[in-house]
XYZ file of C-alpha atoms in Angstrom:
371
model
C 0.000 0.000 0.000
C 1.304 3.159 -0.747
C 0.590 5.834 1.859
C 2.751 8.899 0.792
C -0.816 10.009 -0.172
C -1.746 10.818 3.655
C 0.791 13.731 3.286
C -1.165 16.298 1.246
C 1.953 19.112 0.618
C 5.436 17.756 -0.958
C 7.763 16.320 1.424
C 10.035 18.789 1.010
C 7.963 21.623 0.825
C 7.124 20.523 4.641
C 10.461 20.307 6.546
C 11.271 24.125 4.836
C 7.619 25.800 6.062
C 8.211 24.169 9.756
C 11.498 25.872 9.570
C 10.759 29.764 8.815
C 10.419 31.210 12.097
C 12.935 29.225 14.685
C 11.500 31.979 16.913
C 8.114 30.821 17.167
C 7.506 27.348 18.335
C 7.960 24.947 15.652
C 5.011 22.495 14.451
C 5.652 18.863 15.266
C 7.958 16.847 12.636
C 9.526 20.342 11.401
C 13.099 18.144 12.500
C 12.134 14.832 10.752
C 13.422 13.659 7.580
C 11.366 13.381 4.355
C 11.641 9.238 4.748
C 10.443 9.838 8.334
C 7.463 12.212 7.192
C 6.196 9.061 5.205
C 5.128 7.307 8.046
C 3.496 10.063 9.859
C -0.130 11.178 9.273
C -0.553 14.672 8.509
C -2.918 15.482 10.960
C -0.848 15.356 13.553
C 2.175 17.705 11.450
C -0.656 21.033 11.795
C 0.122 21.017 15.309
C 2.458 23.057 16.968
C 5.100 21.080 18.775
C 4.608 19.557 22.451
C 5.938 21.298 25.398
C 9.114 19.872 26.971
C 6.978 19.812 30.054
C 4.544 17.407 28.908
C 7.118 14.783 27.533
C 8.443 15.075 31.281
C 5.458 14.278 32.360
C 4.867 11.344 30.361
C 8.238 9.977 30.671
C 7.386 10.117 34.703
C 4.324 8.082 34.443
C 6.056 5.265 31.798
C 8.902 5.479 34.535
C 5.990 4.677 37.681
C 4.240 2.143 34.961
C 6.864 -0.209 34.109
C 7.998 -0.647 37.904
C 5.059 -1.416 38.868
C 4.474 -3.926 35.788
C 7.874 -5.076 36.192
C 7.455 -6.442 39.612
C 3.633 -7.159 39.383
C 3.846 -9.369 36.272
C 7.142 -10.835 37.055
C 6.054 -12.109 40.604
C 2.601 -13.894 38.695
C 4.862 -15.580 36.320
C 6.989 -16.370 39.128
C 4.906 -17.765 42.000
C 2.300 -19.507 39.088
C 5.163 -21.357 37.534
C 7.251 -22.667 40.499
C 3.976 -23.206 43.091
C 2.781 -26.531 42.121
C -0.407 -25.568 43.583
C -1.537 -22.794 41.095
C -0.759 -25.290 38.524
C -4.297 -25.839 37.245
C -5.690 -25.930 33.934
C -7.573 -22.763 34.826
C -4.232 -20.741 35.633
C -2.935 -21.378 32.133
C -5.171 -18.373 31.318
C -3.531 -16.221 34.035
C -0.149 -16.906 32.872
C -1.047 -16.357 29.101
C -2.106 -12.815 30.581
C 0.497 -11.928 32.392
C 2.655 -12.820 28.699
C 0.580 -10.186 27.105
C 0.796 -7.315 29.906
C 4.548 -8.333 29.845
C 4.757 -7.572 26.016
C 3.303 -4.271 26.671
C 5.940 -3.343 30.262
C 9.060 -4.588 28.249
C 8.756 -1.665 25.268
C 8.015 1.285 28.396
C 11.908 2.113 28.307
C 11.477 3.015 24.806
C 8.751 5.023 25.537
C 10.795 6.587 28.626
C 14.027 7.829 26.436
C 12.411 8.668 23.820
C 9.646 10.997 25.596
C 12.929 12.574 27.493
C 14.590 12.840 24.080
C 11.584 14.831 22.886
C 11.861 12.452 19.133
C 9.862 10.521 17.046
C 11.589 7.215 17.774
C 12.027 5.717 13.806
C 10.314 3.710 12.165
C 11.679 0.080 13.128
C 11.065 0.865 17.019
C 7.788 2.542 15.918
C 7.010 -0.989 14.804
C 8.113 -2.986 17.257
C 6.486 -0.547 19.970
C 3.168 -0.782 17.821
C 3.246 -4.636 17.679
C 3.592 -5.368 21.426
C 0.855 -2.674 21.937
C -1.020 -4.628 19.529
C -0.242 -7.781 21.184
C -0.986 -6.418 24.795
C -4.142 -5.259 24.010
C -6.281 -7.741 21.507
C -4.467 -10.417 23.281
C -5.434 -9.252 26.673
C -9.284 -8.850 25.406
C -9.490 -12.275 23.925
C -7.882 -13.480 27.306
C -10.139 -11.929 29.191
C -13.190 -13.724 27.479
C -11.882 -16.570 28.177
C -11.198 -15.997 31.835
C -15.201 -14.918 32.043
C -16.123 -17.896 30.221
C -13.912 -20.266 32.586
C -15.224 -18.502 35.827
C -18.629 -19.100 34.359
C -18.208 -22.452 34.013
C -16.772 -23.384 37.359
C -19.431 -21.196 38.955
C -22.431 -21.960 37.345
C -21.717 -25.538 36.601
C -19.556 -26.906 39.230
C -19.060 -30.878 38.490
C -19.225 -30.702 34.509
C -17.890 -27.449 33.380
C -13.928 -27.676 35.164
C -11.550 -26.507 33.070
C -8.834 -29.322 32.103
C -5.514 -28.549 30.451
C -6.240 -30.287 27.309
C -9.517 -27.895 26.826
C -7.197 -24.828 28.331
C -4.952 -25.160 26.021
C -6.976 -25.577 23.164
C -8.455 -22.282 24.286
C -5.430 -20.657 24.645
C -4.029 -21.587 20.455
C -7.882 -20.430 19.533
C -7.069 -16.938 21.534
C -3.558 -16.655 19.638
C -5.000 -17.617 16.131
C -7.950 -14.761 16.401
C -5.072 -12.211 17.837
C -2.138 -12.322 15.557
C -4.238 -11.588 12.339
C -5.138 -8.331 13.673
C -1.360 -7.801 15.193
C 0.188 -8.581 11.226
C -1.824 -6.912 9.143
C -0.232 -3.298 9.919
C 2.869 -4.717 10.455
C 3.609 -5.992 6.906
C 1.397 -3.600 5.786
C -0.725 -5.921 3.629
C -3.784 -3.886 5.544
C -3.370 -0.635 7.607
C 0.241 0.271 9.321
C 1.614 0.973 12.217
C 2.349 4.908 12.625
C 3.433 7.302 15.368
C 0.226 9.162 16.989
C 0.063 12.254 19.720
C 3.212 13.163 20.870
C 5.027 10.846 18.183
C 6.719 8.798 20.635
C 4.376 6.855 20.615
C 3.048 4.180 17.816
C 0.071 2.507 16.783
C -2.172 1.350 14.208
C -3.760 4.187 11.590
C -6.761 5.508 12.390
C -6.537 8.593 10.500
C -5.454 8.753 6.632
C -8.645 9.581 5.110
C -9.027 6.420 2.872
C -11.672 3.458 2.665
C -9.303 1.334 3.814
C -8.533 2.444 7.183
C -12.028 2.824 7.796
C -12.521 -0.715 6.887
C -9.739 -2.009 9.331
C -10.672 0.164 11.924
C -14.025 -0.724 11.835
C -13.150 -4.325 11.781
C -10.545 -3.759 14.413
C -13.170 -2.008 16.596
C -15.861 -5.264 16.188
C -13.354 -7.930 16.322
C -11.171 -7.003 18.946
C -13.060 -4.643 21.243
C -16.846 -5.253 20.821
C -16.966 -9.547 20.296
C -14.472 -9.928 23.755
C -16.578 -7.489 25.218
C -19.651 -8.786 24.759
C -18.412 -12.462 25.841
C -16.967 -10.626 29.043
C -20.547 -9.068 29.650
C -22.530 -11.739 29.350
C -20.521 -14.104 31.075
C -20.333 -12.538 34.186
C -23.541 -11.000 33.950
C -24.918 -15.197 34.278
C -22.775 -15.380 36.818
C -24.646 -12.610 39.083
C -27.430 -14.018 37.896
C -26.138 -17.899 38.927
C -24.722 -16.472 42.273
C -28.395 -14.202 43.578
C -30.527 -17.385 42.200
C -28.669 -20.194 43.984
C -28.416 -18.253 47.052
C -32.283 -17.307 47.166
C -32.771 -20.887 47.069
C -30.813 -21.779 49.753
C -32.347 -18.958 51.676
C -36.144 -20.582 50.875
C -34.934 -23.813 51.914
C -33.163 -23.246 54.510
C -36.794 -21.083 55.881
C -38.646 -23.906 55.097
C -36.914 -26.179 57.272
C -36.673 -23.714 59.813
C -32.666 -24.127 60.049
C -30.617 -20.923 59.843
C -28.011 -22.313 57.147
C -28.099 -25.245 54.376
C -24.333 -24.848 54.458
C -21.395 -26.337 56.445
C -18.503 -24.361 57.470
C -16.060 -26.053 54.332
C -18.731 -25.371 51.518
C -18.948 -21.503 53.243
C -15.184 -21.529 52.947
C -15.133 -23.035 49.387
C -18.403 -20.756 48.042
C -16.066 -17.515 49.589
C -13.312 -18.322 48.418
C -14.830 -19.025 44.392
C -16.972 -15.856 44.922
C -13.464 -13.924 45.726
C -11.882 -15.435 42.903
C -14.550 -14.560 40.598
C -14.317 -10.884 42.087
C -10.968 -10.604 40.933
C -11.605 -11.672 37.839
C -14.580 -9.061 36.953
C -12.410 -6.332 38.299
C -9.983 -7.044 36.169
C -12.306 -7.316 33.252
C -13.690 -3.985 34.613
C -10.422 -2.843 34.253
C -9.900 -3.814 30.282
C -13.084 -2.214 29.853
C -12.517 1.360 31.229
C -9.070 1.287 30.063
C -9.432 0.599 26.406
C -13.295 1.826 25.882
C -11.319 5.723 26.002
C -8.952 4.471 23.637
C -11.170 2.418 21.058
C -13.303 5.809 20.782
C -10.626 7.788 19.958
C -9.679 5.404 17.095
C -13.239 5.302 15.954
C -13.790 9.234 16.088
C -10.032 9.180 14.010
C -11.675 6.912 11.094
C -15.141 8.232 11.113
C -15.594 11.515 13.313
C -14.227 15.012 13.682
C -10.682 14.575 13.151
C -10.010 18.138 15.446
C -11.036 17.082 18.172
C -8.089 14.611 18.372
C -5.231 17.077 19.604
C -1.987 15.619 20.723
C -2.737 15.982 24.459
C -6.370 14.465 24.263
C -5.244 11.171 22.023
C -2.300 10.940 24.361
C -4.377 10.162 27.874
C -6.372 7.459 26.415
C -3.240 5.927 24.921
C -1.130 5.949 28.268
C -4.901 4.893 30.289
C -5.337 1.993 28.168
C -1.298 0.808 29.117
C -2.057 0.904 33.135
C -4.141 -2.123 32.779
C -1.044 -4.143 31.802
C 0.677 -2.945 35.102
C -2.458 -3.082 37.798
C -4.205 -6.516 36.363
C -1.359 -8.501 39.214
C -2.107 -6.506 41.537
C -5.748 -7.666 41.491
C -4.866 -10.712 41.714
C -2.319 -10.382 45.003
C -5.569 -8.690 46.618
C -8.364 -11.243 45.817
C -6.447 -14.471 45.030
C -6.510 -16.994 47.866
C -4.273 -19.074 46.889
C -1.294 -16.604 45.331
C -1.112 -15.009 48.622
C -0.230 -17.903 50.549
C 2.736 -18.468 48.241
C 3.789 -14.945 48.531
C 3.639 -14.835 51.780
C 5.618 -18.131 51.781
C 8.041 -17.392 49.344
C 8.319 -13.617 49.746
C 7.819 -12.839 53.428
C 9.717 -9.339 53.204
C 6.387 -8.320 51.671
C 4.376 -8.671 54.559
C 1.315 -10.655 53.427
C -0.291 -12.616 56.282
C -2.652 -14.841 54.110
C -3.018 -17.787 56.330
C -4.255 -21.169 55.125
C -7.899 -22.690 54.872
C -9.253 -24.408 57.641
C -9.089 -27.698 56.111
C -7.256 -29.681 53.531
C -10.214 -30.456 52.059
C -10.443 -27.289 49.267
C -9.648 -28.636 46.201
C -12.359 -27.311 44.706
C -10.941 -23.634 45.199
C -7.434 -24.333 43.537
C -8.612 -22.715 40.049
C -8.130 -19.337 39.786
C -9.330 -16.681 37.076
């Protein structure tokens, strides 16, 4: 595809206008190179160049971001692989996000130098930013769905619907074969690219040359890999609300009609608590996909199909850093609200001060998968 088209003046007729008053502040890509220029949509060259103070800024929160993914994701990967445990078929889908949120934390320190450099980073670590952004974020949506449809399963159907690692692994090559379509198209350029957007130091996929074509792939993008996980996440969860306030109004009439205060023993209280927590986690971090890359997705949408001004640098930038804290909070979640990884922190990292003690009773299998 040839996209020279998406700059509307002659290459060199742009570096020379960005260039006649040095006194005035200079519009963004006045220092780039006519190959560079190529891969930058014109929009964004109209606008005068970002502050110094904002690229601080930025490179402060990638700096906070990647420590905290860093350490998050590496202790998951960690503790799930050497605890024998949180070896369970339903865990596989933990550790397959914790790959993807890693693939996002890893490219930060480009992100970090070149937001302190104040420079559009070039175009092969444009591409390599773009494709682990790419990765992170249809891979963690597709992940996601599964985790709702796993928690769904153990929840609502307790004796047939466990997860076993021949089934979680079959899910796991069905949620890599719908995400790396979408992550090589733009990267070889057989269907959209991969350019800088906002502050360009940052990449992504093109959402704003004005041609059918990137309104077809964003469009597709935006049903494929935003609305269909989203709409598994919803109604998964939503039947398991429905599951949880159904089974435990029928306890609540049975338990009336034979005038005893509880249908439950203390070990199916401990095992129902410790499932509901687990499933807790797993909706907030769901919650958190959501609200992180709804922001995002709309400006992509309102790039390919709306009012292109209202997309400055500033206001595409937020959404684009929002939608990369998901990859550093989603372990955090689960050190909060998952039984099981706390005990083998606290075993295995005392320093960090987690008293999680063990259940009552060796009797819990049935709350060794996690979301």
């Amino acid at each position: 595809m040839d996209f020279n088209r998406s700059v509307s003046r002659p290459l060199s007729q742009l570096g020379s206008s960005f260039m006649e008053n040095e006194d005035e502040l200079q519009l963004m890509g006045w220092n780039l190179t006519p190959e560079d220029l190529t891969h930058i949509p014109e929009h964004w060259l109209s606008y005068p160049e970002v502050r110094s103070l904002y690229h601080y800024i930025l490179a402060f929160a990638y700096t906070i971001l990647f420590c905290l993914g860093v350490i998050g994701n590496g202790l998951v990967l960690w503790i799930f692989c050497v605890s024998k445990p949180l070896r369970t078929p339903s865990n596989l889908f933990v550790l397959n996000l914790a790959l993807c949120d890693f693939s996002m934390v890893l490219v930060l320190p480009i992100l970090i130098y070149d937001s302190i450099d104040h420079k559009y980073p070039g175009h092969l670590q444009c591409q390599i930013f773009a494709l682990c952004g790419s990765i992170s974020g249809i891979g963690a949506g597709a992940t996601n769905a599964a985790i709702a449809y796993d928690r769904y399963s153990t929840i609502a159907k307790p004796f047939e619907g466990r997860m076993t690692y021949g089934k979680a692994l079959i899910l796991i090559i069905c949620i890599w074969t719908y995400v790396l379509p979408w992550c090589l198209f733009p990267l070889t350029e057989k269907w959209n690219r991969f350019v800088p957007e906002g502050f360009l130091t940052s990449c992504s996929f093109d959402y704003l040359t004005p041609t059918e074509e990137t309104k077809a792939f964003v469009g597709t993008m935006f049903v494929i890999c935003y609305v269909i996980p989203m709409s598994f996440i919803i109604y998964f969860y939503s039947q398991i609300v429905c599951h949880v306030f159904n089974h435990e109004k029928a306890l609540r009439e049975q338990a009336k009609k034979m005038n005893v205060e509880s249908l439950r023993s203390n070990q199916d209280a401990n095992a129902q608590s410790a499932e509901v927590r687990i499933a807790k986690a797993a909706i907030t971090i769901c919650f958190l996909f959501v609200a992180a890359w709804t922001p995002y997705a709309v400006v992509a949408m309102i790039g390919a199909f709306g009012d292109q001004s209202l997309l400055t640098p500033i206001t595409s930038m937020l959404p684009a850093v929002f939608a990369k804290t998901v990859a550093c909070f989603d372990p955090y979640v689960y050190a909060i609200s998952h039984p099981k990884y706390r005990l083998e922190l606290s075993k295995r990292v005392p320093c960090l001060g987690i008293n999680e003690k063990p259940p009552a009773t060796s009797d819990t299998q049935s709350i060794t998968t996690a979301a």
